[in-house]
PDB file of C-alpha atoms in Angstrom:
ATOM      1  CA  MET A 267       0.000   0.000   0.000  1.00 48.00           C
ATOM      2  CA  VAL A 268       1.377   3.439  -0.947  1.00 43.00           C
ATOM      3  CA  ASN A 269       0.540   6.250   1.457  1.00 49.00           C
ATOM      4  CA  ASN A 270       0.130   9.910   0.564  1.00 49.00           C
ATOM      5  CA  LYS A 271       3.568  10.809   1.929  1.00 44.00           C
ATOM      6  CA  THR A 272       5.268   8.278  -0.346  1.00 42.00           C
ATOM      7  CA  ARG A 273       3.291   9.552  -3.345  1.00 46.00           C
ATOM      8  CA  LYS A 274       4.390  13.126  -2.621  1.00 45.00           C
ATOM      9  CA  THR A 275       8.024  12.051  -2.234  1.00 42.00           C
ATOM     10  CA  ARG A 276       7.947  10.200  -5.549  1.00 45.00           C
ATOM     11  CA  LYS A 277       6.280  13.146  -7.254  1.00 43.00           C
ATOM     12  CA  LYS A 278       8.917  15.502  -5.888  1.00 42.00           C
ATOM     13  CA  TYR A 279      11.682  13.177  -7.031  1.00 41.00           C
ATOM     14  CA  LYS A 280      10.170  12.846 -10.492  1.00 42.00           C
ATOM     15  CA  ASN A 281      10.030  16.601 -10.886  1.00 39.00           C
ATOM     16  CA  LYS A 282      13.687  16.966  -9.972  1.00 44.00           C
ATOM     17  CA  THR A 283      15.154  14.283 -12.210  1.00 43.00           C
ATOM     18  CA  ASN A 284      15.230  13.646 -15.927  1.00 44.00           C
ATOM     19  CA  ASN A 285      15.847  10.761 -18.291  1.00 42.00           C
ATOM     20  CA  LYS A 286      16.986  12.645 -21.351  1.00 43.00           C
ATOM     21  CA  LYS A 287      18.386  16.031 -22.143  1.00 48.00           C
ATOM     22  CA  LYS A 288      18.122  17.726 -25.517  1.00 47.00           C
ATOM     23  CA  SER A 289      19.808  20.995 -26.280  1.00 47.00           C
ATOM     24  CA  ASN A 290      19.543  23.453 -29.145  1.00 56.00           C
ATOM     25  CA  ASN A 291      22.538  25.369 -27.811  1.00 74.00           C
ATOM     26  CA  LYS A 292      24.653  26.429 -30.797  1.00 80.00           C
ATOM     27  CA  ASN A 293      27.755  26.678 -28.643  1.00 91.00           C
ATOM     28  CA  PRO A 294      27.604  23.805 -26.110  1.00 95.00           C
ATOM     29  CA  LYS A 295      30.161  23.714 -23.320  1.00 96.00           C
ATOM     30  CA  LEU A 296      29.232  20.388 -21.707  1.00 97.00           C
ATOM     31  CA  LEU A 297      28.930  16.885 -23.135  1.00 97.00           C
ATOM     32  CA  LEU A 298      28.322  14.282 -20.431  1.00 97.00           C
ATOM     33  CA  PHE A 299      28.126  10.486 -20.539  1.00 96.00           C
ATOM     34  CA  SER A 300      27.587   7.707 -18.034  1.00 93.00           C
ATOM     35  CA  THR A 301      30.300   5.682 -19.721  1.00 90.00           C
ATOM     36  CA  CYS A 302      32.668   6.653 -22.505  1.00 90.00           C
ATOM     37  CA  LYS A 303      32.920   3.628 -24.762  1.00 83.00           C
ATOM     38  CA  LYS A 304      32.899   3.256 -28.504  1.00 73.00           C
ATOM     39  CA  ASP A 305      29.720   1.186 -28.191  1.00 69.00           C
ATOM     40  CA  ASN A 306      27.597   3.795 -26.383  1.00 67.00           C
ATOM     41  CA  LYS A 307      27.612   6.423 -29.160  1.00 84.00           C
ATOM     42  CA  PHE A 308      30.451   8.274 -27.418  1.00 91.00           C
ATOM     43  CA  LEU A 309      32.559   8.883 -30.509  1.00 92.00           C
ATOM     44  CA  TYR A 310      29.561   9.747 -32.691  1.00 92.00           C
ATOM     45  CA  ASN A 311      28.306  12.424 -30.291  1.00 93.00           C
ATOM     46  CA  ALA A 312      31.782  13.760 -29.532  1.00 94.00           C
ATOM     47  CA  LYS A 313      32.404  14.308 -33.245  1.00 93.00           C
ATOM     48  CA  LYS A 314      29.006  15.928 -33.701  1.00 93.00           C
ATOM     49  CA  ILE A 315      29.359  18.386 -30.811  1.00 95.00           C
ATOM     50  CA  ILE A 316      32.986  19.259 -31.611  1.00 96.00           C
ATOM     51  CA  LYS A 317      31.989  20.056 -35.200  1.00 93.00           C
ATOM     52  CA  LYS A 318      29.062  22.128 -33.932  1.00 93.00           C
ATOM     53  CA  LYS A 319      31.147  24.115 -31.464  1.00 95.00           C
ATOM     54  CA  PHE A 320      34.365  24.674 -33.395  1.00 95.00           C
ATOM     55  CA  LYS A 321      34.247  25.944 -36.970  1.00 84.00           C
ATOM     56  CA  ASN A 322      37.889  25.057 -37.501  1.00 86.00           C
ATOM     57  CA  SER A 323      39.156  21.865 -35.866  1.00 82.00           C
ATOM     58  CA  ASN A 324      42.644  21.979 -37.393  1.00 88.00           C
ATOM     59  CA  ASN A 325      44.334  23.542 -34.367  1.00 92.00           C
ATOM     60  CA  LEU A 326      42.344  21.911 -31.590  1.00 97.00           C
ATOM     61  CA  LYS A 327      44.034  20.179 -28.662  1.00 98.00           C
ATOM     62  CA  MET A 328      42.528  17.907 -26.018  1.00 98.00           C
ATOM     63  CA  ALA A 329      43.482  17.466 -22.362  1.00 98.00           C
ATOM     64  CA  ILE A 330      42.490  14.108 -20.885  1.00 98.00           C
ATOM     65  CA  ILE A 331      42.276  14.045 -17.080  1.00 98.00           C
ATOM     66  CA  ILE A 332      43.052  10.526 -15.790  1.00 98.00           C
ATOM     67  CA  THR A 333      43.230  11.360 -12.058  1.00 97.00           C
ATOM     68  CA  ALA A 334      39.971   9.582 -11.188  1.00 95.00           C
ATOM     69  CA  ARG A 335      41.448   6.308 -12.459  1.00 94.00           C
ATOM     70  CA  TYR A 336      44.285   6.525  -9.927  1.00 93.00           C
ATOM     71  CA  GLY A 337      41.630   6.472  -7.218  1.00 88.00           C
ATOM     72  CA  HIS A 338      41.072   2.735  -7.734  1.00 82.00           C
ATOM     73  CA  ARG A 339      44.292   2.185  -5.729  1.00 77.00           C
ATOM     74  CA  ASN A 340      44.292  -1.552  -6.474  1.00 79.00           C
ATOM     75  CA  LYS A 341      47.396  -1.340  -8.698  1.00 89.00           C
ATOM     76  CA  SER A 342      50.642   0.590  -8.853  1.00 93.00           C
ATOM     77  CA  ARG A 343      50.528   4.075 -10.402  1.00 93.00           C
ATOM     78  CA  THR A 344      52.627   2.785 -13.298  1.00 95.00           C
ATOM     79  CA  LYS A 345      50.099   0.041 -13.991  1.00 96.00           C
ATOM     80  CA  LEU A 346      47.169   2.432 -13.629  1.00 94.00           C
ATOM     81  CA  TYR A 347      48.796   4.818 -16.107  1.00 96.00           C
ATOM     82  CA  GLN A 348      49.238   1.963 -18.570  1.00 96.00           C
ATOM     83  CA  ASP A 349      45.584   1.025 -18.056  1.00 95.00           C
ATOM     84  CA  SER A 350      44.605   4.639 -18.745  1.00 96.00           C
ATOM     85  CA  ILE A 351      46.466   4.558 -22.052  1.00 96.00           C
ATOM     86  CA  LYS A 352      44.626   1.347 -22.974  1.00 95.00           C
ATOM     87  CA  LYS A 353      41.326   2.920 -21.960  1.00 94.00           C
ATOM     88  CA  VAL A 354      41.908   5.958 -24.160  1.00 95.00           C
ATOM     89  CA  LYS A 355      42.947   3.798 -27.115  1.00 94.00           C
ATOM     90  CA  SER A 356      39.807   1.684 -26.705  1.00 93.00           C
ATOM     91  CA  MET A 357      37.737   4.843 -27.116  1.00 93.00           C
ATOM     92  CA  ASN A 358      39.120   5.290 -30.643  1.00 92.00           C
ATOM     93  CA  LEU A 359      39.929   8.924 -29.970  1.00 93.00           C
ATOM     94  CA  HIS A 360      42.404   8.927 -32.852  1.00 91.00           C
ATOM     95  CA  LYS A 361      39.362   9.089 -35.151  1.00 92.00           C
ATOM     96  CA  LEU A 362      38.726  12.626 -33.918  1.00 93.00           C
ATOM     97  CA  ASN A 363      42.046  13.678 -35.471  1.00 93.00           C
ATOM     98  CA  ILE A 364      42.745  15.865 -32.443  1.00 96.00           C
ATOM     99  CA  PRO A 365      46.075  15.551 -30.580  1.00 97.00           C
ATOM    100  CA  TYR A 366      45.597  14.791 -26.892  1.00 98.00           C
ATOM    101  CA  THR A 367      47.656  14.721 -23.714  1.00 98.00           C
ATOM    102  CA  LEU A 368      47.005  12.612 -20.616  1.00 98.00           C
ATOM    103  CA  ILE A 369      47.293  14.653 -17.414  1.00 98.00           C
ATOM    104  CA  ASP A 370      46.986  14.061 -13.663  1.00 98.00           C
ATOM    105  CA  CYS A 371      46.780  16.379 -10.649  1.00 98.00           C
ATOM    106  CA  SER A 372      47.234  13.810  -7.849  1.00 95.00           C
ATOM    107  CA  HIS A 373      51.025  14.164  -7.775  1.00 94.00           C
ATOM    108  CA  ARG A 374      52.834  17.457  -7.263  1.00 95.00           C
ATOM    109  CA  LYS A 375      55.372  16.825 -10.028  1.00 96.00           C
ATOM    110  CA  ASN A 376      52.520  16.598 -12.561  1.00 97.00           C
ATOM    111  CA  LEU A 377      50.904  19.952 -11.780  1.00 98.00           C
ATOM    112  CA  LYS A 378      52.979  22.106 -14.128  1.00 98.00           C
ATOM    113  CA  LYS A 379      52.109  19.858 -17.078  1.00 98.00           C
ATOM    114  CA  PHE A 380      48.463  19.738 -15.926  1.00 98.00           C
ATOM    115  CA  LYS A 381      48.158  23.536 -15.825  1.00 98.00           C
ATOM    116  CA  GLU A 382      49.940  24.120 -19.139  1.00 98.00           C
ATOM    117  CA  THR A 383      47.887  21.453 -20.919  1.00 98.00           C
ATOM    118  CA  ILE A 384      44.556  22.793 -19.646  1.00 98.00           C
ATOM    119  CA  ASN A 385      45.491  26.346 -20.664  1.00 98.00           C
ATOM    120  CA  ASN A 386      46.528  25.221 -24.145  1.00 98.00           C
ATOM    121  CA  SER A 387      43.569  22.922 -24.846  1.00 98.00           C
ATOM    122  CA  GLN A 388      40.147  23.689 -26.268  1.00 98.00           C
ATOM    123  CA  ILE A 389      38.677  20.357 -25.175  1.00 98.00           C
ATOM    124  CA  ILE A 390      38.865  18.871 -21.664  1.00 98.00           C
ATOM    125  CA  LEU A 391      37.950  15.204 -21.272  1.00 98.00           C
ATOM    126  CA  ALA A 392      37.630  13.894 -17.699  1.00 98.00           C
ATOM    127  CA  LEU A 393      37.599  10.106 -17.485  1.00 97.00           C
ATOM    128  CA  GLY A 394      35.718   7.988 -14.960  1.00 94.00           C
ATOM    129  CA  GLY A 395      37.010   6.354 -11.795  1.00 92.00           C
ATOM    130  CA  ASP A 396      36.864   7.472  -8.176  1.00 90.00           C
ATOM    131  CA  THR A 397      34.911  10.751  -7.999  1.00 92.00           C
ATOM    132  CA  PHE A 398      36.025  11.541  -4.448  1.00 89.00           C
ATOM    133  CA  TYR A 399      39.679  10.994  -5.322  1.00 91.00           C
ATOM    134  CA  LEU A 400      39.403  13.249  -8.367  1.00 95.00           C
ATOM    135  CA  ASN A 401      37.576  15.987  -6.473  1.00 93.00           C
ATOM    136  CA  TYR A 402      40.004  15.791  -3.538  1.00 91.00           C
ATOM    137  CA  HIS A 403      43.102  16.304  -5.672  1.00 94.00           C
ATOM    138  CA  LEU A 404      41.544  18.989  -7.861  1.00 96.00           C
ATOM    139  CA  LYS A 405      40.772  20.999  -4.733  1.00 94.00           C
ATOM    140  CA  LYS A 406      44.103  20.256  -3.082  1.00 93.00           C
ATOM    141  CA  SER A 407      46.003  21.439  -6.164  1.00 96.00           C
ATOM    142  CA  LYS A 408      43.513  24.255  -6.889  1.00 96.00           C
ATOM    143  CA  MET A 409      43.205  22.963 -10.424  1.00 98.00           C
ATOM    144  CA  ASP A 410      39.414  22.923  -9.986  1.00 97.00           C
ATOM    145  CA  LYS A 411      39.399  26.734 -10.259  1.00 97.00           C
ATOM    146  CA  LEU A 412      41.587  26.549 -13.349  1.00 98.00           C
ATOM    147  CA  ILE A 413      39.118  24.227 -15.092  1.00 98.00           C
ATOM    148  CA  THR A 414      36.056  26.244 -14.044  1.00 98.00           C
ATOM    149  CA  ASN A 415      37.551  29.498 -15.303  1.00 98.00           C
ATOM    150  CA  LYS A 416      38.649  27.858 -18.528  1.00 98.00           C
ATOM    151  CA  VAL A 417      35.215  26.405 -19.329  1.00 98.00           C
ATOM    152  CA  ASN A 418      33.217  29.437 -18.210  1.00 97.00           C
ATOM    153  CA  ASN A 419      35.357  32.145 -19.770  1.00 97.00           C
ATOM    154  CA  THR A 420      36.756  30.657 -22.979  1.00 97.00           C
ATOM    155  CA  ASN A 421      35.421  28.699 -25.929  1.00 96.00           C
ATOM    156  CA  THR A 422      36.154  25.340 -24.284  1.00 98.00           C
ATOM    157  CA  LEU A 423      34.257  22.056 -24.425  1.00 98.00           C
ATOM    158  CA  TYR A 424      34.179  19.895 -21.296  1.00 98.00           C
ATOM    159  CA  ILE A 425      33.462  16.198 -21.861  1.00 98.00           C
ATOM    160  CA  GLY A 426      32.782  14.119 -18.759  1.00 97.00           C
ATOM    161  CA  CYS A 427      32.548  10.363 -18.339  1.00 96.00           C
ATOM    162  CA  SER A 428      31.033   8.930 -15.136  1.00 95.00           C
ATOM    163  CA  ALA A 429      33.150  10.528 -12.354  1.00 95.00           C
ATOM    164  CA  GLY A 430      34.110  13.314 -14.742  1.00 97.00           C
ATOM    165  CA  ALA A 431      30.399  13.932 -15.340  1.00 97.00           C
ATOM    166  CA  ILE A 432      29.466  13.921 -11.645  1.00 96.00           C
ATOM    167  CA  LEU A 433      32.151  16.542 -11.073  1.00 97.00           C
ATOM    168  CA  THR A 434      30.277  19.117 -13.177  1.00 98.00           C
ATOM    169  CA  GLY A 435      27.417  19.388 -10.672  1.00 96.00           C
ATOM    170  CA  GLN A 436      26.950  21.692  -7.716  1.00 94.00           C
ATOM    171  CA  THR A 437      28.186  18.900  -5.423  1.00 91.00           C
ATOM    172  CA  VAL A 438      29.618  15.389  -5.818  1.00 91.00           C
ATOM    173  CA  TYR A 439      26.877  13.919  -3.649  1.00 87.00           C
ATOM    174  CA  PRO A 440      25.629  11.487  -6.344  1.00 88.00           C
ATOM    175  CA  ALA A 441      28.905   9.588  -5.905  1.00 87.00           C
ATOM    176  CA  SER A 442      27.746   8.794  -2.357  1.00 80.00           C
ATOM    177  CA  ILE A 443      24.420   7.503  -3.656  1.00 79.00           C
ATOM    178  CA  LEU A 444      26.179   5.281  -6.161  1.00 74.00           C
ATOM    179  CA  ARG A 445      28.260   3.974  -3.240  1.00 68.00           C
ATOM    180  CA  PHE A 446      25.207   3.408  -1.097  1.00 59.00           C
ATOM    181  CA  ASN A 447      26.868   0.696   1.006  1.00 56.00           C
ATOM    182  CA  GLN A 448      27.895   2.671   4.105  1.00 53.00           C
ATOM    183  CA  LYS A 449      30.677   0.269   5.074  1.00 53.00           C
ATOM    184  CA  SER A 450      32.251   0.657   1.655  1.00 51.00           C
ATOM    185  CA  ASN A 451      31.879   4.435   1.816  1.00 55.00           C
ATOM    186  CA  LYS A 452      33.517   4.578   5.234  1.00 56.00           C
ATOM    187  CA  PHE A 453      36.451   2.462   4.075  1.00 52.00           C
ATOM    188  CA  HIS A 454      37.155   4.596   1.020  1.00 55.00           C
ATOM    189  CA  ILE A 455      36.798   7.881   2.887  1.00 57.00           C
ATOM    190  CA  ASN A 456      38.986   6.842   5.827  1.00 57.00           C
ATOM    191  CA  ASN A 457      41.721   5.342   3.680  1.00 55.00           C
ATOM    192  CA  THR A 458      41.888   7.844   0.838  1.00 57.00           C
ATOM    193  CA  TYR A 459      41.380  11.318   2.275  1.00 61.00           C
ATOM    194  CA  LYS A 460      42.563  13.427   5.160  1.00 61.00           C
ATOM    195  CA  PRO A 461      40.340  13.215   8.264  1.00 57.00           C
ATOM    196  CA  LYS A 462      37.204  15.344   8.098  1.00 67.00           C
ATOM    197  CA  PHE A 463      37.915  16.473   4.524  1.00 70.00           C
ATOM    198  CA  LEU A 464      34.585  15.334   3.124  1.00 67.00           C
ATOM    199  CA  THR A 465      32.625  16.580   6.142  1.00 68.00           C
ATOM    200  CA  LYS A 466      33.300  20.198   5.128  1.00 75.00           C
ATOM    201  CA  LYS A 467      30.675  21.577   2.767  1.00 76.00           C
ATOM    202  CA  LYS A 468      33.215  23.433   0.629  1.00 81.00           C
ATOM    203  CA  ASN A 469      34.950  20.124  -0.091  1.00 80.00           C
ATOM    204  CA  GLN A 470      31.689  18.490  -1.165  1.00 84.00           C
ATOM    205  CA  LYS A 471      31.235  21.011  -3.967  1.00 92.00           C
ATOM    206  CA  GLY A 472      31.764  20.056  -7.597  1.00 95.00           C
ATOM    207  CA  LEU A 473      32.877  22.367 -10.393  1.00 97.00           C
ATOM    208  CA  ASN A 474      29.353  23.838 -10.481  1.00 96.00           C
ATOM    209  CA  LEU A 475      29.377  23.997 -14.267  1.00 97.00           C
ATOM    210  CA  LEU A 476      25.760  22.889 -13.879  1.00 94.00           C
ATOM    211  CA  LYS A 477      24.205  25.513 -11.634  1.00 91.00           C
ATOM    212  CA  ASN A 478      22.097  24.441  -8.635  1.00 90.00           C
ATOM    213  CA  ILE A 479      21.879  20.799  -9.667  1.00 92.00           C
ATOM    214  CA  ASP A 480      23.784  17.567  -9.058  1.00 92.00           C
ATOM    215  CA  PHE A 481      24.512  15.098 -11.831  1.00 94.00           C
ATOM    216  CA  MET A 482      24.085  11.337 -11.558  1.00 91.00           C
ATOM    217  CA  PRO A 483      25.287   9.022 -14.333  1.00 93.00           C
ATOM    218  CA  HIS A 484      24.476   5.288 -14.426  1.00 90.00           C
ATOM    219  CA  CYS A 485      20.987   6.154 -13.217  1.00 87.00           C
ATOM    220  CA  THR A 486      18.786   3.092 -12.800  1.00 83.00           C
ATOM    221  CA  LEU A 487      15.553   2.255 -11.047  1.00 77.00           C
ATOM    222  CA  ASN A 488      17.677   0.945  -8.178  1.00 76.00           C
ATOM    223  CA  ASN A 489      19.404   4.339  -7.846  1.00 70.00           C
ATOM    224  CA  LYS A 490      16.006   6.034  -7.717  1.00 69.00           C
ATOM    225  CA  LYS A 491      14.933   3.720  -4.906  1.00 70.00           C
ATOM    226  CA  LYS A 492      18.101   4.628  -2.995  1.00 68.00           C
ATOM    227  CA  ILE A 493      17.326   8.321  -3.331  1.00 68.00           C
ATOM    228  CA  LEU A 494      13.786   7.771  -2.090  1.00 63.00           C
ATOM    229  CA  LYS A 495      15.098   5.724   0.812  1.00 62.00           C
ATOM    230  CA  LEU A 496      17.496   8.517   1.714  1.00 60.00           C
ATOM    231  CA  LYS A 497      14.589  10.991   1.500  1.00 56.00           C
ATOM    232  CA  GLU A 498      16.735  12.964  -0.946  1.00 58.00           C
ATOM    233  CA  THR A 499      15.750  16.616  -1.356  1.00 59.00           C
ATOM    234  CA  LYS A 500      18.537  17.810  -3.640  1.00 71.00           C
ATOM    235  CA  LYS A 501      17.973  18.519  -7.316  1.00 87.00           C
ATOM    236  CA  ILE A 502      19.542  15.640  -9.214  1.00 88.00           C
ATOM    237  CA  TYR A 503      19.758  15.173 -12.964  1.00 90.00           C
ATOM    238  CA  CYS A 504      19.428  11.434 -13.526  1.00 88.00           C
ATOM    239  CA  LEU A 505      21.151  10.119 -16.678  1.00 91.00           C
ATOM    240  CA  PRO A 506      20.466   6.522 -17.803  1.00 89.00           C
ATOM    241  CA  GLU A 507      23.394   4.447 -19.040  1.00 87.00           C
ATOM    242  CA  ASN A 508      23.054   4.954 -22.794  1.00 84.00           C
ATOM    243  CA  ASN A 509      21.838   8.562 -22.855  1.00 89.00           C
ATOM    244  CA  ILE A 510      23.854  11.756 -23.165  1.00 93.00           C
ATOM    245  CA  PHE A 511      23.620  15.242 -21.701  1.00 96.00           C
ATOM    246  CA  ILE A 512      24.445  18.341 -23.730  1.00 95.00           C
ATOM    247  CA  LYS A 513      24.420  21.915 -22.526  1.00 94.00           C
TER     248      LYS A 513
END
């Protein structure tokens, strides 16, 4: 039996989430995916939006942020870097005919290259992985401000996959929903970040490229049930696995 309170909660949730986003924006700045694979229309849509945004693609450069992949922490950094190269190759990015550079902000020695590459690129692609790890190191290195200023104030396209997509929201809270198991959450938080880092509201904020809304990729019926169970009141854009978001 469904009571009136449950009906109201579901209605509120429905009004604050979406299944598909269409945009007639002639100069899009965001292209977001749940997963960036060659079999989920990633390459097709990337080509389409890049062509739409940039009249001349001859001098374009792409920065690929791989920091979130280091957050898995189940392999050495050397192995994770090699896996990142394999991941990028599997995406068939060479078909875009745009030179790209892999960058990371989780190690101090990489920050100079990270900053220079972002400043010299017209396309920023943030890969998936550990959202909290990515957000932590972007804030620690202050590279989050660099990316925000770049996207907001120049003709730059930000492409986000999974964790990279979550990062565009007002907060990274959807990453907690996707990791609904509290024991798992506690383990990752205690073993990856400085004490009390995530308890501070300023450290829960995303890039806020999407104003006043959080972004959840991999959105399924199960995710929706989790939100209802948590009595979620935030505005969350819910993106199913094979859909895209353009703005």
